[in-house]
Coordinates of N, CA, C and O in Angstrom, one line a residue:
X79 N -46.8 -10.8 -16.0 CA -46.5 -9.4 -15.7 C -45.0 -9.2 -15.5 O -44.3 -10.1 -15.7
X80 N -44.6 -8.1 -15.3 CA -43.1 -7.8 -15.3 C -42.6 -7.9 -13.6 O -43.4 -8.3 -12.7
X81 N -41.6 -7.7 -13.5 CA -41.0 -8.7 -12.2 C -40.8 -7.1 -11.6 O -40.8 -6.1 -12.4
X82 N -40.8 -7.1 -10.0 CA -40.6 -6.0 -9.6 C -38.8 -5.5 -9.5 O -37.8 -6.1 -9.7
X83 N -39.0 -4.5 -9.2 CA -37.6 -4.2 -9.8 C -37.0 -2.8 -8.4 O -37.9 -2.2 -7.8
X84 N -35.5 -2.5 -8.2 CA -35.4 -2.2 -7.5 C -34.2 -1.0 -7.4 O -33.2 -1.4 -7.0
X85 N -34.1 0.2 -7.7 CA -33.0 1.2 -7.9 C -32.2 1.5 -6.8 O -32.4 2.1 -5.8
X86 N -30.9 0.8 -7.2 CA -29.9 1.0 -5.8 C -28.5 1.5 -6.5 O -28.1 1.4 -7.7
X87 N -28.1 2.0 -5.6 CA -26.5 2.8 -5.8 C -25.6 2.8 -4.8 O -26.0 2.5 -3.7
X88 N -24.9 3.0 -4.9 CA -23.4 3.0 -4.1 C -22.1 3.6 -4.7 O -22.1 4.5 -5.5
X89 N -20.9 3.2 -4.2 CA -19.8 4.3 -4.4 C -18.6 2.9 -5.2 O -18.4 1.7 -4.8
X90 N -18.0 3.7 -6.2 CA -16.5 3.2 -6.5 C -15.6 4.2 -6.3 O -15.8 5.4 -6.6
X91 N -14.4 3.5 -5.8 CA -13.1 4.3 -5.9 C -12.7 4.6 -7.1 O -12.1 5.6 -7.3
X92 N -12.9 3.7 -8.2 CA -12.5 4.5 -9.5 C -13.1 5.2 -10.3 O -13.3 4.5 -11.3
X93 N -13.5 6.4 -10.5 CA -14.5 7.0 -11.0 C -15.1 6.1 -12.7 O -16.3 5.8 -12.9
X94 N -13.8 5.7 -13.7 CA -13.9 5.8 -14.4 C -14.4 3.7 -14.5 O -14.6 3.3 -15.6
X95 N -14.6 2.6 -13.2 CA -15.2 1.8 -12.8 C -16.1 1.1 -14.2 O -16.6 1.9 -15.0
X96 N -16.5 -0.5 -14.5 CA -17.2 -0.9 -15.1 C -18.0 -1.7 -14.0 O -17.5 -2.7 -13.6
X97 N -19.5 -1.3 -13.3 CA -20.3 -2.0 -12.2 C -21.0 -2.6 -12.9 O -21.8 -2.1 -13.8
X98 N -20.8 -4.3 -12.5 CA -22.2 -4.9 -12.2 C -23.1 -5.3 -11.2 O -22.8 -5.3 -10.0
X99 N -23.9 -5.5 -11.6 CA -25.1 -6.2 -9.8 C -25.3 -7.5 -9.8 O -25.8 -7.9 -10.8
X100 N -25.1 -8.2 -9.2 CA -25.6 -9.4 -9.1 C -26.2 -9.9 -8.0 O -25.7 -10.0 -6.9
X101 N -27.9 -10.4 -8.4 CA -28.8 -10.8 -7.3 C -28.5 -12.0 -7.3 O -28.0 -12.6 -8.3
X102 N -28.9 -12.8 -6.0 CA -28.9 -13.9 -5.7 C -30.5 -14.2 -4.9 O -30.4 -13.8 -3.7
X103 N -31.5 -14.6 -5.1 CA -32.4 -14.8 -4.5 C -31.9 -16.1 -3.4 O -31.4 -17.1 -3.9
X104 N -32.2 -16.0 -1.8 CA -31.5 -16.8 -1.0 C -32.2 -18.2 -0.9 O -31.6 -19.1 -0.4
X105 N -33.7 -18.4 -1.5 CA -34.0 -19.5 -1.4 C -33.5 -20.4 -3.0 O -34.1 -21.2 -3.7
X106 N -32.3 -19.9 -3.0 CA -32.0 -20.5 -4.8 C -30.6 -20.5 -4.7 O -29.7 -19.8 -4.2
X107 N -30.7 -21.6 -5.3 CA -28.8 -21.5 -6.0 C -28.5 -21.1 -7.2 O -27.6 -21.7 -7.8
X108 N -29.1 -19.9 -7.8 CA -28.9 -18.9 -8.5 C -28.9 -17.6 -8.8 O -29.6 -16.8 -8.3
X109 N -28.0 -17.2 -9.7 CA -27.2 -15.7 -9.5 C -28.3 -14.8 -10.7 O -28.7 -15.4 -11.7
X110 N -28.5 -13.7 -10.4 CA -29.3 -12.9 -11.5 C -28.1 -11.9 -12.0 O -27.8 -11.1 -11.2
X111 N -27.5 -11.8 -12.8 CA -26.4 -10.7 -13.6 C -27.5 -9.5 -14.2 O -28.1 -9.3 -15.2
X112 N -27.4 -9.0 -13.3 CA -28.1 -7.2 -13.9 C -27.2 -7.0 -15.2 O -26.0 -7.3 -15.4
X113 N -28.2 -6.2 -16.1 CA -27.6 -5.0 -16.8 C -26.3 -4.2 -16.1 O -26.3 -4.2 -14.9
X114 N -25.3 -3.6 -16.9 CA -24.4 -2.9 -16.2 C -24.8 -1.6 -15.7 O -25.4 -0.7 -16.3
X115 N -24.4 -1.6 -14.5 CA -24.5 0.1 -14.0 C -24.3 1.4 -14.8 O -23.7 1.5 -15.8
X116 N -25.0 2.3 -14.0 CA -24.5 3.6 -14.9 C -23.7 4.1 -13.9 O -24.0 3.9 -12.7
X117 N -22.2 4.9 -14.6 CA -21.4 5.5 -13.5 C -21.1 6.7 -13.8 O -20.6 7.0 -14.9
X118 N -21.2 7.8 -12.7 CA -20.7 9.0 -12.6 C -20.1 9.4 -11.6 O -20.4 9.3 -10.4
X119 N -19.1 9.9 -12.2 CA -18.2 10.4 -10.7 C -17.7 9.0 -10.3 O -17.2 8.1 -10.9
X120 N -18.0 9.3 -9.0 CA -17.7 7.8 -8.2 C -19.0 7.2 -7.3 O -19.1 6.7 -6.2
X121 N -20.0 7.5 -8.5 CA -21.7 7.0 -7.8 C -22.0 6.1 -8.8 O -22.1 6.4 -10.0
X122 N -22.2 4.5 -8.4 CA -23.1 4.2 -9.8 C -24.4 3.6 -9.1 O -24.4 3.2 -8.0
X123 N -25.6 3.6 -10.1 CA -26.8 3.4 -9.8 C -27.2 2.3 -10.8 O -26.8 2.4 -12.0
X124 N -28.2 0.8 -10.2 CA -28.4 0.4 -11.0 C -29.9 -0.1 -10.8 O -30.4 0.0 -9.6
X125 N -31.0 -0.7 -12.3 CA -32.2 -1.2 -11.4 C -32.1 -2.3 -11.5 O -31.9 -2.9 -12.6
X126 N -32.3 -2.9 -10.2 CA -32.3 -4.7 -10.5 C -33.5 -5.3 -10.6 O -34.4 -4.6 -10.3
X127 N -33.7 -6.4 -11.0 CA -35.0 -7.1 -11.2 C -34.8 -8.7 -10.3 O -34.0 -9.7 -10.3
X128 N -36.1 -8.5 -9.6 CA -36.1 -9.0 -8.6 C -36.9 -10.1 -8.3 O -36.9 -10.9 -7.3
X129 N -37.7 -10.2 -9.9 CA -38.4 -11.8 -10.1 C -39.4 -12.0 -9.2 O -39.6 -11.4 -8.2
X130 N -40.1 -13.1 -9.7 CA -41.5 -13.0 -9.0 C -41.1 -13.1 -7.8 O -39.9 -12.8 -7.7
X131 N -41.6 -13.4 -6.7 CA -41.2 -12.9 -5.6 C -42.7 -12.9 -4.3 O -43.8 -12.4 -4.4
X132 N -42.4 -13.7 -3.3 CA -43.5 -13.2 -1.9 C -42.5 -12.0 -1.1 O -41.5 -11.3 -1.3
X133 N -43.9 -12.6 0.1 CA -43.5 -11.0 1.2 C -42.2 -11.9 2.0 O -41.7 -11.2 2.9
X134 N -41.5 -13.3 1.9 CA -41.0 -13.9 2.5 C -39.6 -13.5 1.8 O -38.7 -13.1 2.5
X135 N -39.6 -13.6 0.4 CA -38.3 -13.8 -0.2 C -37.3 -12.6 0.2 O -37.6 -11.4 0.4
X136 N -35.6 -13.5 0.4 CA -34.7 -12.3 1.0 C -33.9 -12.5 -0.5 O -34.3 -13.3 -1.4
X137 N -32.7 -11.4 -0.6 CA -31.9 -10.8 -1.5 C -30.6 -10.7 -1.0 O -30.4 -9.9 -0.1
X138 N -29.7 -11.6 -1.6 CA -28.3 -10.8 -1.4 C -27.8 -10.4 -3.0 O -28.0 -11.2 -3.9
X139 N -27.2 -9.1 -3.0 CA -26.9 -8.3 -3.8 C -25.9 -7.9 -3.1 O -25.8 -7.6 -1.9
X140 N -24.8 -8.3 -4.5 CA -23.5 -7.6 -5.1 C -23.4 -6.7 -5.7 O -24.2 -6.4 -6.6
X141 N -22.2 -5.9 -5.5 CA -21.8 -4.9 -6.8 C -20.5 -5.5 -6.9 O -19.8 -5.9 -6.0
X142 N -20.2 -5.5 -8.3 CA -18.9 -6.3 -8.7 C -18.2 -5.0 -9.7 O -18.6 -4.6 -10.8
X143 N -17.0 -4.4 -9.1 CA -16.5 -3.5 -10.5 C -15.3 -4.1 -10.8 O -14.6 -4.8 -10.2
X144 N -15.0 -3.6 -12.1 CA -14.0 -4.1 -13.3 C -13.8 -5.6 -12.8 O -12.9 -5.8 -12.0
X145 N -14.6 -6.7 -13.1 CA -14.1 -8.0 -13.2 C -13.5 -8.3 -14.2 O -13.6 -7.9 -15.3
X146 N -12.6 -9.3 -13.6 CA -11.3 -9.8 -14.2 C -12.2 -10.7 -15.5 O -11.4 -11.0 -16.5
X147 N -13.3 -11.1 -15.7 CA -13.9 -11.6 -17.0 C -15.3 -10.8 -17.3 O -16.2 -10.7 -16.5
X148 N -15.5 -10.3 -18.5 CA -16.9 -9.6 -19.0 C -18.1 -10.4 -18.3 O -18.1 -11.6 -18.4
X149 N -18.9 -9.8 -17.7 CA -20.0 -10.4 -17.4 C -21.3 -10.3 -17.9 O -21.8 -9.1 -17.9
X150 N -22.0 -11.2 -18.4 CA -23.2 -10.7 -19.1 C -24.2 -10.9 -18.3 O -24.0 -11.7 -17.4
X151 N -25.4 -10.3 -18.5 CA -26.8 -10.1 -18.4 C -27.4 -12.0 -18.5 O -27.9 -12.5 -19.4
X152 N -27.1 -12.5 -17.2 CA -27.9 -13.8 -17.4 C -28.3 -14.1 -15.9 O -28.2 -13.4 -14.9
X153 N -28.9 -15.6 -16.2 CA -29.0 -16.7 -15.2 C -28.0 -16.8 -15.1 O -27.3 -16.5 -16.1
X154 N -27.5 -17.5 -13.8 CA -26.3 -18.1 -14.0 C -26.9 -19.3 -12.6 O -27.6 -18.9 -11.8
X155 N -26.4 -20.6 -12.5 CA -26.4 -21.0 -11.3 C -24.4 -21.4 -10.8 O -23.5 -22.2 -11.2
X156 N -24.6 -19.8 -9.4 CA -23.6 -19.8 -8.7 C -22.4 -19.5 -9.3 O -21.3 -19.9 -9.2
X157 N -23.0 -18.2 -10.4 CA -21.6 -18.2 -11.4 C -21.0 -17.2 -10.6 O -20.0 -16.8 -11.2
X158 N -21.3 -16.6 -9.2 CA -20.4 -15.9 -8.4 C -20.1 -16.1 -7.1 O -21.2 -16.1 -6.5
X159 N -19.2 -16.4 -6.4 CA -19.8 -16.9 -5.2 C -19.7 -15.5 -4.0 O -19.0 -14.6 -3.5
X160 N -22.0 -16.6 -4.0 CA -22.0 -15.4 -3.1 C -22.4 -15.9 -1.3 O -22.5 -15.1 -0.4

């Protein structure tokens, strides 16, 4: 089945900003790299995917704008530290 997924937004000081998200599921030593945000104004909104998942599992989520390296849409283990 598809993983549940979760639409969140927040603010950049730069309007014109490149956001990404990155989940970290806390029982893991791995980073989820979202798709890039959409940005308007100084709002960007993005949907994360949040992988199979119980009523137990917690979430730390990042927003990362203009990083100093392109970040792509992966697994990563701890490719950010969160």
């Amino acid at each position: 089945g598809s993983s549940p997924t979760a639409t969140i937004e927040g603010q950049v000081s730069e309007s014109g900003a490149r956001v990404w998200v990155v989940v970290h599921p806390r029982a893991t030593n791995v980073c989820w790299v979202q798709p890039e945000a959409s940005v308007y104004k100084n709002t960007w909104t993005a949907t994360v995917h949040l992988g199979e998942q119980n009523d137990k599992d917690t979430f730390e989520i990042r927003a990362i704008a203009n990083p100093a390296t392109e970040m792509k849409t992966m697994l990563a283990e701890s490719a950010v530290d969160v």
